[in-house]
Short mmCIF file of C-alpha atoms in Angstrom, two decimals:
data_model
loop_
_atom_site.label_atom_id
_atom_site.label_comp_id
_atom_site.label_asym_id
_atom_site.label_seq_id
_atom_site.Cartn_x
_atom_site.Cartn_y
_atom_site.Cartn_z
CA MET Q 1 9.35 -2.59 -27.13
CA ALA Q 2 10.39 -0.67 -24.02
CA GLY Q 3 7.84 1.99 -24.76
CA GLY Q 4 5.04 -0.59 -25.01
CA THR Q 5 6.07 -2.30 -21.79
CA LEU Q 6 6.65 0.77 -19.67
CA GLY Q 7 4.01 2.94 -21.27
CA SER Q 8 1.62 2.66 -18.34
CA LEU Q 9 4.31 3.89 -15.98
CA ILE Q 10 6.12 6.58 -17.99
CA ASN Q 11 4.93 10.08 -18.84
CA LYS Q 12 6.03 10.02 -22.47
CA GLN Q 13 5.67 13.75 -23.12
CA ALA Q 14 7.61 14.62 -19.96
CA LEU Q 15 10.28 12.08 -20.91
CA ALA Q 16 10.84 13.85 -24.23
CA ASN Q 17 11.49 17.11 -22.35
CA THR Q 18 13.69 15.58 -19.65
CA PRO Q 19 17.50 15.95 -19.87
CA LYS Q 20 19.29 12.61 -19.79
CA GLU Q 21 21.20 13.67 -16.65
CA VAL Q 22 17.93 13.61 -14.67
CA LEU Q 23 17.53 9.86 -15.21
CA ASN Q 24 20.64 9.11 -13.17
CA ARG Q 25 21.73 6.33 -10.85
CA TYR Q 26 21.31 8.44 -7.74
CA VAL Q 27 17.57 9.05 -8.20
CA PHE Q 28 17.05 5.33 -8.83
CA PHE Q 29 19.15 4.55 -5.75
CA ILE Q 30 17.04 6.86 -3.56
CA ALA Q 31 13.78 5.47 -4.91
CA PHE Q 32 14.99 1.91 -4.43
CA ILE Q 33 15.90 2.58 -0.79
CA ILE Q 34 12.65 4.45 -0.06
CA SER Q 35 10.66 1.56 -1.53
CA PHE Q 36 11.80 -0.59 1.39
CA SER Q 37 9.25 1.35 3.43
CA GLY Q 38 6.85 -0.95 1.58
CA GLY Q 39 8.98 -3.86 2.74
CA LEU Q 40 8.26 -2.79 6.34
CA HIS Q 41 4.65 -3.71 5.66
CA GLY Q 42 5.28 -6.83 3.59
CA ALA Q 43 8.06 -8.61 5.48
CA ASN Q 44 6.18 -9.16 8.73
CA THR Q 45 2.71 -10.07 7.45
CA SER Q 46 3.04 -13.35 5.58
CA ASN Q 47 5.13 -15.62 7.79
CA ILE Q 48 3.33 -15.16 11.13
CA SER Q 49 0.79 -17.92 10.34
CA GLY Q 50 3.62 -20.35 9.71
CA ILE Q 51 5.48 -19.25 12.84
CA LEU Q 52 2.37 -19.80 15.00
CA ALA Q 53 2.10 -23.33 13.59
CA MET Q 54 5.71 -24.25 14.48
CA LYS Q 55 5.92 -26.82 17.28
CA ASP Q 56 8.62 -25.12 19.35
CA PHE Q 57 6.87 -21.73 19.18
CA ALA Q 58 3.64 -23.29 20.49
CA THR Q 59 5.57 -25.06 23.26
CA THR Q 60 7.71 -22.05 24.24
CA PHE Q 61 4.76 -19.67 24.58
CA GLY Q 62 2.23 -22.15 25.98
CA LEU Q 63 -0.08 -22.27 22.97
CA SER Q 64 0.02 -26.09 22.95
CA THR Q 65 -1.64 -26.28 26.39
CA MET Q 66 -4.36 -23.67 25.77
CA SER Q 67 -8.00 -24.38 25.04
CA ALA Q 68 -9.19 -23.89 21.47
CA ASP Q 69 -10.90 -20.59 22.33
CA ALA Q 70 -7.87 -19.24 24.22
CA LYS Q 71 -5.53 -20.26 21.41
CA SER Q 72 -7.79 -18.55 18.84
CA ASN Q 73 -7.77 -15.33 20.88
CA ILE Q 74 -3.99 -15.31 21.33
CA SER Q 75 -3.39 -16.17 17.66
CA GLY Q 76 -5.77 -13.38 16.67
CA TRP Q 77 -3.93 -10.81 18.77
CA VAL Q 78 -0.46 -11.93 17.69
CA THR Q 79 -1.49 -11.65 14.06
CA SER Q 80 -3.70 -8.56 14.14
CA VAL Q 81 -1.83 -6.28 16.56
CA ILE Q 82 0.54 -5.37 13.74
CA VAL Q 83 -2.43 -4.00 11.82
CA LEU Q 84 -3.70 -2.07 14.85
CA GLY Q 85 -0.23 -0.57 15.24
CA GLY Q 86 -0.27 0.28 11.54
CA LEU Q 87 -3.56 2.14 11.98
CA VAL Q 88 -2.07 4.30 14.74
CA GLY Q 89 1.11 4.84 12.73
CA ALA Q 90 -0.74 5.93 9.59
CA LEU Q 91 -3.04 8.34 11.45
CA THR Q 92 -0.23 9.95 13.46
CA SER Q 93 2.41 10.19 10.72
CA ALA Q 94 1.60 13.74 9.55
CA PRO Q 95 3.10 15.65 12.55
CA PHE Q 96 6.35 13.67 12.29
CA ASN Q 97 6.60 14.30 8.56
CA ASP Q 98 6.04 18.02 9.09
CA ALA Q 99 8.49 18.38 12.00
CA LEU Q 100 11.30 15.96 11.10
CA GLY Q 101 11.06 15.81 7.32
CA ARG Q 102 10.60 12.75 5.14
CA ARG Q 103 14.11 11.38 5.52
CA TRP Q 104 14.43 11.38 9.29
CA THR Q 105 10.82 10.33 9.84
CA LEU Q 106 11.53 7.29 7.70
CA MET Q 107 14.71 6.69 9.70
CA LEU Q 108 12.70 6.84 12.94
CA ASN Q 109 10.20 4.38 11.49
CA ALA Q 110 13.01 2.00 10.53
CA ILE Q 111 14.54 2.16 14.02
CA ILE Q 112 11.20 1.49 15.73
CA TYR Q 113 10.57 -1.39 13.35
CA THR Q 114 13.99 -2.92 13.97
CA VAL Q 115 13.67 -2.61 17.76
CA GLY Q 116 10.25 -4.26 17.57
CA THR Q 117 11.77 -7.16 15.65
CA ILE Q 118 14.53 -7.57 18.26
CA VAL Q 119 11.94 -7.54 21.07
CA GLN Q 120 10.27 -10.57 19.46
CA LEU Q 121 13.55 -12.26 18.65
CA VAL Q 122 14.69 -12.38 22.30
CA ALA Q 123 11.28 -13.35 23.71
CA SER Q 124 11.13 -16.64 25.58
CA GLY Q 125 7.89 -17.76 27.19
CA ASN Q 126 6.13 -14.38 27.35
CA ILE Q 127 3.66 -14.11 24.48
CA ASN Q 128 2.88 -10.50 25.46
CA GLN Q 129 6.46 -9.61 24.51
CA VAL Q 130 5.83 -10.97 21.01
CA ILE Q 131 2.59 -8.99 20.81
CA GLY Q 132 4.37 -5.80 21.96
CA GLY Q 133 7.16 -6.23 19.42
CA ARG Q 134 4.68 -6.75 16.61
CA ALA Q 135 2.76 -3.65 17.71
CA MET Q 136 5.99 -1.65 17.31
CA GLN Q 137 6.55 -3.17 13.87
CA GLY Q 138 2.99 -2.29 12.92
CA PHE Q 139 3.29 1.33 14.03
CA ALA Q 140 6.47 1.73 11.99
CA SER Q 141 5.07 0.03 8.89
CA GLY Q 142 1.84 2.10 8.97
CA ALA Q 143 3.75 5.36 9.32
CA GLY Q 144 6.27 4.17 6.73
CA THR Q 145 3.51 3.50 4.20
CA VAL Q 146 2.46 7.15 4.34
CA THR Q 147 5.97 8.62 4.56
CA GLY Q 148 7.46 6.38 1.89
CA THR Q 149 4.81 7.09 -0.73
CA LEU Q 150 5.02 10.84 -0.07
CA PHE Q 151 8.82 10.82 -0.21
CA LEU Q 152 8.87 8.85 -3.47
CA ALA Q 153 6.43 11.26 -5.11
CA GLU Q 154 8.41 14.31 -4.04
CA ILE Q 155 11.84 13.22 -5.30
CA ALA Q 156 10.86 11.36 -8.48
CA PRO Q 157 11.18 13.11 -11.87
CA LYS Q 158 7.77 13.49 -13.49
CA ALA Q 159 8.76 11.38 -16.48
CA ILE Q 160 9.43 8.24 -14.43
CA ARG Q 161 7.30 8.82 -11.35
CA GLY Q 162 5.15 5.81 -12.26
CA VAL Q 163 8.18 3.54 -12.63
CA LEU Q 164 9.65 4.60 -9.29
CA GLY Q 165 6.28 4.44 -7.59
CA ALA Q 166 5.82 0.84 -8.76
CA LEU Q 167 8.87 -0.11 -6.68
CA PHE Q 168 6.83 0.49 -3.51
CA SER Q 169 4.04 -2.01 -4.19
CA THR Q 170 6.56 -4.47 -5.63
CA ASN Q 171 8.55 -4.30 -2.39
CA ILE Q 172 5.42 -5.05 -0.35
CA MET Q 173 4.72 -8.19 -2.35
CA LEU Q 174 8.41 -9.11 -2.35
CA GLY Q 175 8.42 -9.01 1.45
CA VAL Q 176 5.30 -11.19 1.52
CA MET Q 177 6.86 -13.73 -0.83
CA LEU Q 178 10.23 -13.87 0.96
CA GLY Q 179 8.45 -14.31 4.30
CA TYR Q 180 6.79 -17.46 3.01
CA TRP Q 181 10.06 -18.82 1.67
CA MET Q 182 11.90 -18.15 4.96
CA ASN Q 183 9.30 -20.27 6.74
CA TYR Q 184 9.82 -23.06 4.23
CA ILE Q 185 13.62 -22.91 4.64
CA ALA Q 186 13.26 -22.98 8.45
CA VAL Q 187 10.93 -26.00 8.42
CA LEU Q 188 13.13 -27.82 5.91
CA HIS Q 189 16.54 -27.21 7.49
CA ILE Q 190 16.06 -26.38 11.20
CA SER Q 191 14.97 -28.90 13.82
CA ALA Q 192 11.36 -28.63 14.99
CA THR Q 193 12.61 -28.66 18.60
CA SER Q 194 14.99 -25.72 18.10
CA HIS Q 195 14.08 -22.15 19.06
CA TRP Q 196 15.75 -21.03 15.85
CA GLN Q 197 13.08 -22.64 13.70
CA TRP Q 198 10.76 -19.74 14.60
CA ARG Q 199 13.45 -17.18 15.41
CA PHE Q 200 15.00 -17.43 11.94
CA PRO Q 201 11.83 -16.19 10.14
CA ILE Q 202 11.52 -13.38 12.71
CA LEU Q 203 15.18 -12.45 12.19
CA PHE Q 204 14.50 -12.24 8.45
CA GLN Q 205 11.81 -9.58 9.07
CA MET Q 206 14.55 -7.17 10.09
CA TYR Q 207 15.97 -6.72 6.57
CA PRO Q 208 13.93 -3.68 5.36
CA GLY Q 209 14.58 -1.78 8.58
CA LEU Q 210 18.33 -2.43 8.43
CA ILE Q 211 18.53 -1.40 4.77
CA LEU Q 212 16.75 1.89 5.51
CA ILE Q 213 18.94 2.60 8.56
CA ALA Q 214 22.12 1.88 6.58
CA PHE Q 215 21.35 4.03 3.53
CA ILE Q 216 19.05 6.88 4.62
CA PRO Q 217 22.03 8.99 5.84
CA PHE Q 218 23.31 9.08 2.24
CA MET Q 219 20.04 10.40 0.83
CA ILE Q 220 18.79 13.92 0.29
CA GLU Q 221 15.82 15.42 2.11
CA SER Q 222 12.73 16.17 0.09
CA PRO Q 223 13.22 19.57 -1.63
CA ARG Q 224 9.52 20.24 -1.14
CA TRP Q 225 9.76 19.78 2.64
CA LEU Q 226 12.84 22.04 2.76
CA VAL Q 227 10.89 24.79 0.97
CA LEU Q 228 7.99 24.30 3.39
CA ARG Q 229 10.45 24.89 6.25
CA GLY Q 230 11.83 28.02 4.63
CA LYS Q 231 15.16 26.43 3.65
CA GLN Q 232 15.15 27.48 0.01
CA ASP Q 233 18.93 27.32 -0.48
CA GLN Q 234 19.11 23.78 0.86
CA ALA Q 235 16.11 22.82 -1.26
CA LEU Q 236 17.77 24.07 -4.44
CA LYS Q 237 21.02 22.24 -3.62
CA ALA Q 238 19.10 19.01 -2.90
CA LEU Q 239 17.21 19.33 -6.17
CA CYS Q 240 20.42 19.90 -8.13
CA ARG Q 241 22.02 16.90 -6.45
CA VAL Q 242 19.21 14.50 -7.31
CA ARG Q 243 18.74 15.87 -10.85
CA ARG Q 244 22.51 16.06 -11.53
CA LEU Q 245 22.12 19.51 -13.12
CA PRO Q 246 23.47 22.99 -12.23
CA GLU Q 247 21.30 25.57 -10.43
CA ASP Q 248 20.83 27.71 -13.54
CA HIS Q 249 19.71 24.86 -15.80
CA PRO Q 250 16.21 25.62 -17.21
CA PHE Q 251 14.89 22.22 -16.09
CA VAL Q 252 15.97 22.80 -12.48
CA VAL Q 253 14.77 26.41 -12.51
CA GLU Q 254 11.33 25.37 -13.74
CA GLU Q 255 10.93 22.51 -11.27
CA TYR Q 256 12.20 24.58 -8.35
CA ASN Q 257 9.82 27.43 -9.20
CA ASP Q 258 6.93 24.96 -9.43
CA ILE Q 259 7.72 23.70 -5.93
CA VAL Q 260 8.04 27.21 -4.48
CA ASN Q 261 4.85 28.45 -6.15
CA SER Q 262 2.99 25.36 -4.97
CA VAL Q 263 4.07 25.91 -1.37
CA ILE Q 264 3.21 29.62 -1.53
CA SER Q 265 -0.26 28.89 -2.89
CA GLU Q 266 -0.90 26.30 -0.19
CA LYS Q 267 0.22 28.69 2.56
CA GLU Q 268 -1.99 31.47 1.17
CA ILE Q 269 -4.99 29.17 1.38
CA ALA Q 270 -4.00 27.57 4.67
CA HIS Q 271 -7.58 26.90 5.72
CA SER Q 272 -7.98 24.38 2.90
CA THR Q 273 -5.03 22.30 4.12
CA SER Q 274 -6.19 22.15 7.74
CA TRP Q 275 -8.39 19.31 8.98
CA LEU Q 276 -11.29 21.73 9.40
CA GLY Q 277 -10.74 23.04 5.87
CA LEU Q 278 -10.66 19.49 4.53
CA PHE Q 279 -14.05 18.63 6.02
CA GLN Q 280 -15.48 21.97 4.87
CA GLU Q 281 -14.38 21.14 1.33
CA LEU Q 282 -15.88 17.67 1.51
CA ARG Q 283 -19.19 19.25 2.51
CA ALA Q 284 -19.03 21.96 -0.16
CA ASP Q 285 -17.68 20.00 -3.13
CA ARG Q 286 -19.85 17.04 -4.16
CA THR Q 287 -17.29 15.73 -6.64
CA LEU Q 288 -14.64 15.65 -3.91
CA LEU Q 289 -17.04 13.90 -1.51
CA ARG Q 290 -17.82 11.26 -4.14
CA ARG Q 291 -14.11 10.63 -4.62
CA PHE Q 292 -13.54 10.36 -0.88
CA VAL Q 293 -16.40 7.90 -0.37
CA LEU Q 294 -15.29 5.85 -3.37
CA VAL Q 295 -11.70 5.53 -2.13
CA MET Q 296 -12.92 4.59 1.36
CA VAL Q 297 -15.12 1.86 -0.13
CA VAL Q 298 -12.18 0.66 -2.23
CA GLN Q 299 -10.12 0.28 0.95
CA LEU Q 300 -12.91 -1.88 2.39
CA GLY Q 301 -12.98 -3.90 -0.84
CA PHE Q 302 -9.21 -4.38 -0.63
CA ASN Q 303 -9.66 -6.10 2.75
CA PHE Q 304 -13.00 -7.86 2.25
CA SER Q 305 -11.64 -9.50 -0.88
CA GLY Q 306 -9.96 -11.86 1.59
CA GLY Q 307 -6.44 -11.13 0.36
CA ASN Q 308 -4.95 -10.02 3.66
CA SER Q 309 -6.68 -12.77 5.64
CA ILE Q 310 -5.37 -15.44 3.27
CA THR Q 311 -1.89 -13.90 3.59
CA TYR Q 312 -1.94 -13.87 7.40
CA TYR Q 313 -3.52 -17.30 7.85
CA GLN Q 314 -2.11 -19.02 4.76
CA THR Q 315 -0.73 -22.10 6.52
CA SER Q 316 -3.89 -22.70 8.54
CA ILE Q 317 -6.12 -22.33 5.46
CA LEU Q 318 -4.02 -24.74 3.40
CA SER Q 319 -4.29 -27.41 6.08
CA THR Q 320 -8.10 -27.21 5.91
CA ILE Q 321 -8.21 -27.66 2.14
CA GLY Q 322 -5.99 -30.69 1.85
CA VAL Q 323 -2.35 -29.52 1.99
CA THR Q 324 -1.56 -31.35 5.21
CA THR Q 325 2.18 -32.09 5.12
CA THR Q 326 4.19 -29.43 6.93
CA ASP Q 327 6.80 -28.82 4.26
CA GLY Q 328 4.12 -29.00 1.54
CA ALA Q 329 2.06 -26.24 3.16
CA TYR Q 330 5.09 -23.97 3.57
CA LEU Q 331 6.27 -24.64 0.02
CA PHE Q 332 2.84 -23.87 -1.37
CA SER Q 333 2.80 -20.61 0.60
CA GLY Q 334 6.08 -19.62 -1.04
CA VAL Q 335 4.66 -20.32 -4.49
CA TYR Q 336 1.54 -18.32 -3.59
CA GLY Q 337 3.69 -15.33 -2.61
CA LEU Q 338 5.71 -15.58 -5.82
CA MET Q 339 2.52 -15.54 -7.89
CA LYS Q 340 1.43 -12.35 -6.12
CA VAL Q 341 4.69 -10.61 -6.97
CA LEU Q 342 4.53 -11.69 -10.62
CA ALA Q 343 0.88 -10.63 -10.91
CA VAL Q 344 1.63 -7.11 -9.62
CA LEU Q 345 4.56 -6.77 -12.04
CA VAL Q 346 2.45 -7.97 -14.98
CA TYR Q 347 -0.27 -5.48 -14.03
CA ALA Q 348 2.17 -2.59 -13.74
CA PHE Q 349 4.13 -3.20 -16.91
CA LEU Q 350 1.52 -4.69 -19.25
CA LEU Q 351 -2.13 -4.73 -18.22
CA SER Q 352 -2.65 -1.26 -16.72
CA GLU Q 353 -1.98 0.60 -19.98
CA ARG Q 354 -3.81 -1.82 -22.23
CA PHE Q 355 -6.98 -2.41 -20.22
CA GLY Q 356 -7.08 0.43 -17.66
CA ARG Q 357 -7.39 0.43 -13.87
CA ARG Q 358 -11.19 0.15 -13.75
CA ASN Q 359 -11.38 -2.88 -16.04
CA MET Q 360 -8.54 -4.69 -14.27
CA LEU Q 361 -10.16 -4.07 -10.87
CA LEU Q 362 -13.50 -5.42 -12.11
CA ILE Q 363 -11.83 -8.48 -13.64
CA GLY Q 364 -9.55 -9.15 -10.67
CA SER Q 365 -12.36 -8.71 -8.14
CA SER Q 366 -14.65 -11.04 -10.10
CA VAL Q 367 -11.92 -13.71 -10.13
CA ASN Q 368 -11.47 -13.29 -6.37
CA ILE Q 369 -15.21 -13.68 -5.72
CA ILE Q 370 -15.33 -16.90 -7.73
CA CYS Q 371 -12.31 -18.24 -5.82
CA VAL Q 372 -13.53 -17.45 -2.27
CA THR Q 373 -17.00 -18.76 -3.17
CA TRP Q 374 -15.54 -22.09 -4.21
CA ILE Q 375 -13.33 -22.24 -1.09
CA ALA Q 376 -16.43 -21.57 1.07
CA ILE Q 377 -18.37 -24.34 -0.72
CA TYR Q 378 -15.50 -26.77 -0.32
CA LEU Q 379 -14.94 -26.05 3.35
CA GLY Q 380 -18.65 -26.09 4.15
CA VAL Q 381 -19.82 -29.09 2.12
CA LEU Q 382 -17.05 -31.06 0.41
CA ALA Q 383 -14.07 -31.04 2.81
CA GLY Q 384 -12.92 -34.59 3.55
CA LYS Q 385 -15.37 -36.08 1.05
CA ASN Q 386 -13.95 -35.19 -2.33
CA GLN Q 387 -10.19 -35.10 -2.90
CA ALA Q 388 -10.54 -33.59 -6.38
CA ALA Q 389 -12.58 -30.71 -4.93
CA GLY Q 390 -9.76 -30.11 -2.46
CA TRP Q 391 -7.24 -29.71 -5.24
CA VAL Q 392 -9.62 -27.37 -7.04
CA ALA Q 393 -9.69 -25.35 -3.81
CA VAL Q 394 -5.87 -25.27 -3.83
CA ALA Q 395 -5.99 -24.06 -7.44
CA ALA Q 396 -8.55 -21.43 -6.37
CA VAL Q 397 -6.04 -20.05 -3.85
CA CYS Q 398 -3.45 -19.75 -6.64
CA LEU Q 399 -5.93 -18.11 -8.99
CA PHE Q 400 -6.95 -15.77 -6.17
CA ALA Q 401 -3.33 -14.54 -5.95
CA ILE Q 402 -3.42 -13.60 -9.64
CA GLY Q 403 -6.80 -11.83 -9.41
CA TYR Q 404 -5.68 -9.99 -6.28
CA GLY Q 405 -2.37 -8.98 -7.85
CA VAL Q 406 -3.99 -7.40 -10.92
CA GLY Q 407 -7.04 -5.98 -9.11
CA TRP Q 408 -7.29 -4.85 -5.51
CA ALA Q 409 -3.57 -4.89 -4.62
CA PRO Q 410 -2.34 -2.18 -7.05
CA VAL Q 411 -5.57 -0.17 -7.36
CA ALA Q 412 -6.24 0.28 -3.63
CA PHE Q 413 -2.94 2.13 -3.13
CA GLY Q 414 -2.82 3.85 -6.53
CA LEU Q 415 -6.30 5.38 -6.39
CA ASN Q 416 -5.38 7.35 -3.25
CA GLY Q 417 -2.79 9.36 -5.13
CA GLU Q 418 -4.70 9.78 -8.37
CA VAL Q 419 -8.07 11.31 -7.57
CA PHE Q 420 -7.39 13.99 -4.93
CA PRO Q 421 -5.96 17.52 -5.29
CA ASN Q 422 -2.30 18.02 -4.38
CA ARG Q 423 -2.82 20.26 -1.36
CA MET Q 424 -4.95 17.75 0.59
CA ARG Q 425 -3.53 14.45 -0.61
CA ALA Q 426 -1.36 13.77 2.47
CA LYS Q 427 -4.23 14.22 4.94
CA ILE Q 428 -6.73 12.24 2.89
CA MET Q 429 -4.14 9.48 2.37
CA SER Q 430 -3.69 9.20 6.14
CA LEU Q 431 -7.48 8.80 6.49
CA THR Q 432 -7.92 6.30 3.66
CA ILE Q 433 -4.87 4.23 4.59
CA GLY Q 434 -6.10 4.44 8.19
CA MET Q 435 -9.43 2.98 7.04
CA GLN Q 436 -7.54 0.20 5.28
CA TYR Q 437 -5.65 -0.67 8.46
CA LEU Q 438 -8.82 -0.48 10.58
CA ALA Q 439 -10.70 -2.89 8.31
CA ASN Q 440 -7.63 -5.09 8.12
CA PHE Q 441 -7.35 -5.17 11.92
CA CYS Q 442 -11.00 -6.14 12.44
CA LEU Q 443 -10.82 -8.97 9.92
CA THR Q 444 -7.41 -10.21 11.05
CA ARG Q 445 -8.24 -10.07 14.77
CA PHE Q 446 -11.53 -11.94 14.50
CA PHE Q 447 -10.70 -14.35 11.67
CA PRO Q 448 -9.70 -17.18 14.10
CA ASN Q 449 -12.81 -16.52 16.20
CA MET Q 450 -15.05 -16.67 13.12
CA VAL Q 451 -13.48 -19.98 12.16
CA ALA Q 452 -13.94 -21.32 15.69
CA ASN Q 453 -17.57 -20.19 16.04
CA ILE Q 454 -19.13 -20.48 12.56
CA GLY Q 455 -16.78 -22.91 10.87
CA SER Q 456 -13.83 -22.56 8.51
CA TYR Q 457 -16.16 -21.73 5.62
CA GLY Q 458 -17.75 -18.73 7.40
CA PRO Q 459 -15.14 -16.02 6.68
CA PHE Q 460 -15.11 -16.93 2.98
CA VAL Q 461 -18.89 -16.61 2.76
CA ILE Q 462 -18.54 -13.11 4.24
CA PHE Q 463 -15.75 -12.28 1.77
CA ALA Q 464 -17.86 -13.43 -1.18
CA VAL Q 465 -20.98 -11.49 -0.11
CA MET Q 466 -19.15 -8.27 0.81
CA SER Q 467 -16.95 -8.39 -2.29
CA GLY Q 468 -20.00 -8.87 -4.47
CA ALA Q 469 -21.74 -5.84 -2.97
CA ILE Q 470 -18.61 -3.68 -3.26
CA LEU Q 471 -18.01 -4.83 -6.84
CA ILE Q 472 -21.51 -3.65 -7.81
CA TYR Q 473 -20.83 -0.26 -6.20
CA VAL Q 474 -17.44 0.06 -7.92
CA PHE Q 475 -18.96 -0.86 -11.29
CA PHE Q 476 -21.32 2.13 -11.10
CA ALA Q 477 -19.16 4.60 -9.14
CA LEU Q 478 -15.58 4.17 -10.43
CA PRO Q 479 -14.69 5.82 -13.77
CA GLU Q 480 -11.49 5.01 -15.63
CA THR Q 481 -8.75 7.28 -14.21
CA LYS Q 482 -5.88 6.22 -16.49
CA GLY Q 483 -4.70 9.07 -18.67
CA VAL Q 484 -6.68 11.75 -16.83
CA ALA Q 485 -4.82 14.69 -15.33
CA ILE Q 486 -5.34 15.44 -11.64
CA GLU Q 487 -6.83 18.85 -12.41
CA HIS Q 488 -9.53 17.14 -14.50
CA MET Q 489 -10.54 14.52 -11.91
CA ASP Q 490 -13.60 16.53 -10.88
CA SER Q 491 -14.89 16.04 -14.45
CA LEU Q 492 -14.94 12.28 -13.88
CA PHE Q 493 -17.14 12.61 -10.80
CA GLY Q 494 -19.55 15.31 -11.94
CA ARG Q 495 -22.61 13.06 -12.27
CA HIS Q 496 -24.58 11.10 -9.68
CA TRP Q 497 -22.37 8.43 -8.11
CA PHE Q 498 -24.22 5.61 -9.90
CA LEU Q 499 -23.50 7.17 -13.32
CA ASN Q 500 -19.80 8.05 -12.95
CA GLY Q 501 -18.62 4.55 -13.85
CA VAL Q 502 -21.02 3.81 -16.69
CA ARG Q 503 -21.06 7.06 -18.69
CA LYS Q 504 -18.01 8.49 -20.37
CA PRO Q 505 -17.31 12.02 -19.06
CA GLN Q 506 -16.73 15.10 -21.20
CA LEU Q 507 -13.15 16.11 -20.43
CA PRO Q 508 -11.73 19.56 -21.21
CA ALA Q 509 -10.14 19.85 -24.63
CA ALA Q 510 -6.74 20.62 -23.09
CA HIS Q 511 -6.63 17.18 -21.52
CA ASP Q 512 -3.83 14.89 -22.62
CA ASP Q 513 -2.60 11.51 -21.52
CA ALA Q 514 0.83 12.63 -20.44
CA ALA Q 515 -0.53 14.87 -17.75
CA ALA Q 516 -1.86 12.06 -15.64
CA LEU Q 517 0.45 10.73 -12.98
CA PRO Q 518 -0.78 9.15 -9.77
CA ALA Q 519 1.49 10.89 -7.30
CA ASP Q 520 2.29 14.22 -8.89
CA THR Q 521 2.58 16.15 -5.65
CA ASP Q 522 4.68 19.02 -6.89
CA GLU Q 523 2.69 19.77 -10.05
CA MET Q 524 0.38 22.72 -9.34
CA GLU Q 525 -3.22 22.76 -10.34
CA ASP Q 526 -4.80 26.04 -11.36
CA PRO Q 527 -5.11 27.72 -7.93
CA LYS Q 528 -8.08 29.82 -8.98
CA ARG Q 529 -10.09 26.92 -10.27
CA GLU Q 530 -8.97 24.55 -7.55
CA PHE Q 531 -10.09 26.65 -4.60
CA GLU Q 532 -13.04 28.46 -6.17
CA HIS Q 533 -15.70 26.35 -4.49
CA VAL Q 534 -13.99 26.64 -1.09
CA ASP Q 535 -13.84 30.41 -1.25
CA LYS Q 536 -17.56 30.49 -2.08
CA SER Q 537 -18.46 28.17 0.78
CA LEU Q 538 -16.49 30.23 3.28
CA ALA Q 539 -17.69 33.59 2.02
#
């Protein structure tokens, strides 16, 4: 039973060759703590719509006396600045990771995030202080997204890398869900005239930062980073500590040698890991370029599905489709967040292995398109005229959460780590996650303005049209990546882009399911084969 449930997340062959000591409490503890870097992104995104709608917040910061246009602009900046900060954080995270290491970079992110939360918590009357605090939170969460996923990949045993990696996306959705429920608790139990009705949900946002600050000092540094810095002895000790095995154990010796050989190979071909080398490879290798374009489009699809906009503006949207009581809207938001968490867990533990990533993305995206189309029709034609249609729209929001949780939400992050070679994954991830934050910022910033200028139905029409176009592209361009080793990814993208998703590729005979793990950063590909096209292009 366990094998069937966890099969999509566990490398079964590696598990058979893994000593039981490796699957110890300490490695699970480290992974659990690192996964709160996902919480940095989730905890501050969902409850801002509810906070903006609270009476005392509007009175304290002057929103209640603003014109509709001015209020839309301020609401847009308060909500979207966190995404703009995340874009900057993601794009600038690499130098910090290289200089400070994974552990202390994550600690720095947690401190910045916590200070940003405090800045908002003590604000009184100055909306720019709230915007500044959220910008700090955004920077820390964007950088934490990159650092956390890298750190998890580098300390996780190969056999359970999928299981530990799933903690990250689960923590994002958990933060989203808890944010909704904190709003509901505040509205239910704290007076609408009290500053603490909006300060309590902001105070809650601090939890992932405090957990990281409290426990990071007890964690090891990434052995891979220590080897990169020439600290081989420390790297070996850190590896032994997290694996709970002696230095001369064959398992430790093999893994340590893999890390050292990987670092040596990357240093020998330093041009390929520079930004210039990356762009030279994209120009020279068509299969790599197709992968890069595909992942960039997937990041756009992740945002134009409407998932982030619904998360940020949940309370406002619910009021337009018939959920008008204050506590009812906040309660519904909490249920919506819970459904997202459950959908991601069901995808990770059940659906991914049985149906594959491609099929689940196509199914989830199709469900989302149907849902946003109906919401657009309701808001544009039926709002206020048909109560039954309003409840169908409410059901569409719930169904959207399920489609999003099994489609765009897990695939958008997972595809980054699956389809690119080890040596360039960090840089490409900063670009693709940066694209995600950029698209997210544009949509989040101008969502209130779109509603004000073209009507509440307008954004959902855009989501439906864009999602439809992206779904068609994904259908033709995205092959099934489940069970395909990283060194064989070029075989999946060897045809024209419009054939890669519809024709089954011929994989090398040596291919086996157990080799494929999304974030296998310390498993070396064949250096000769991997860099052959680069050497030719630079010759």
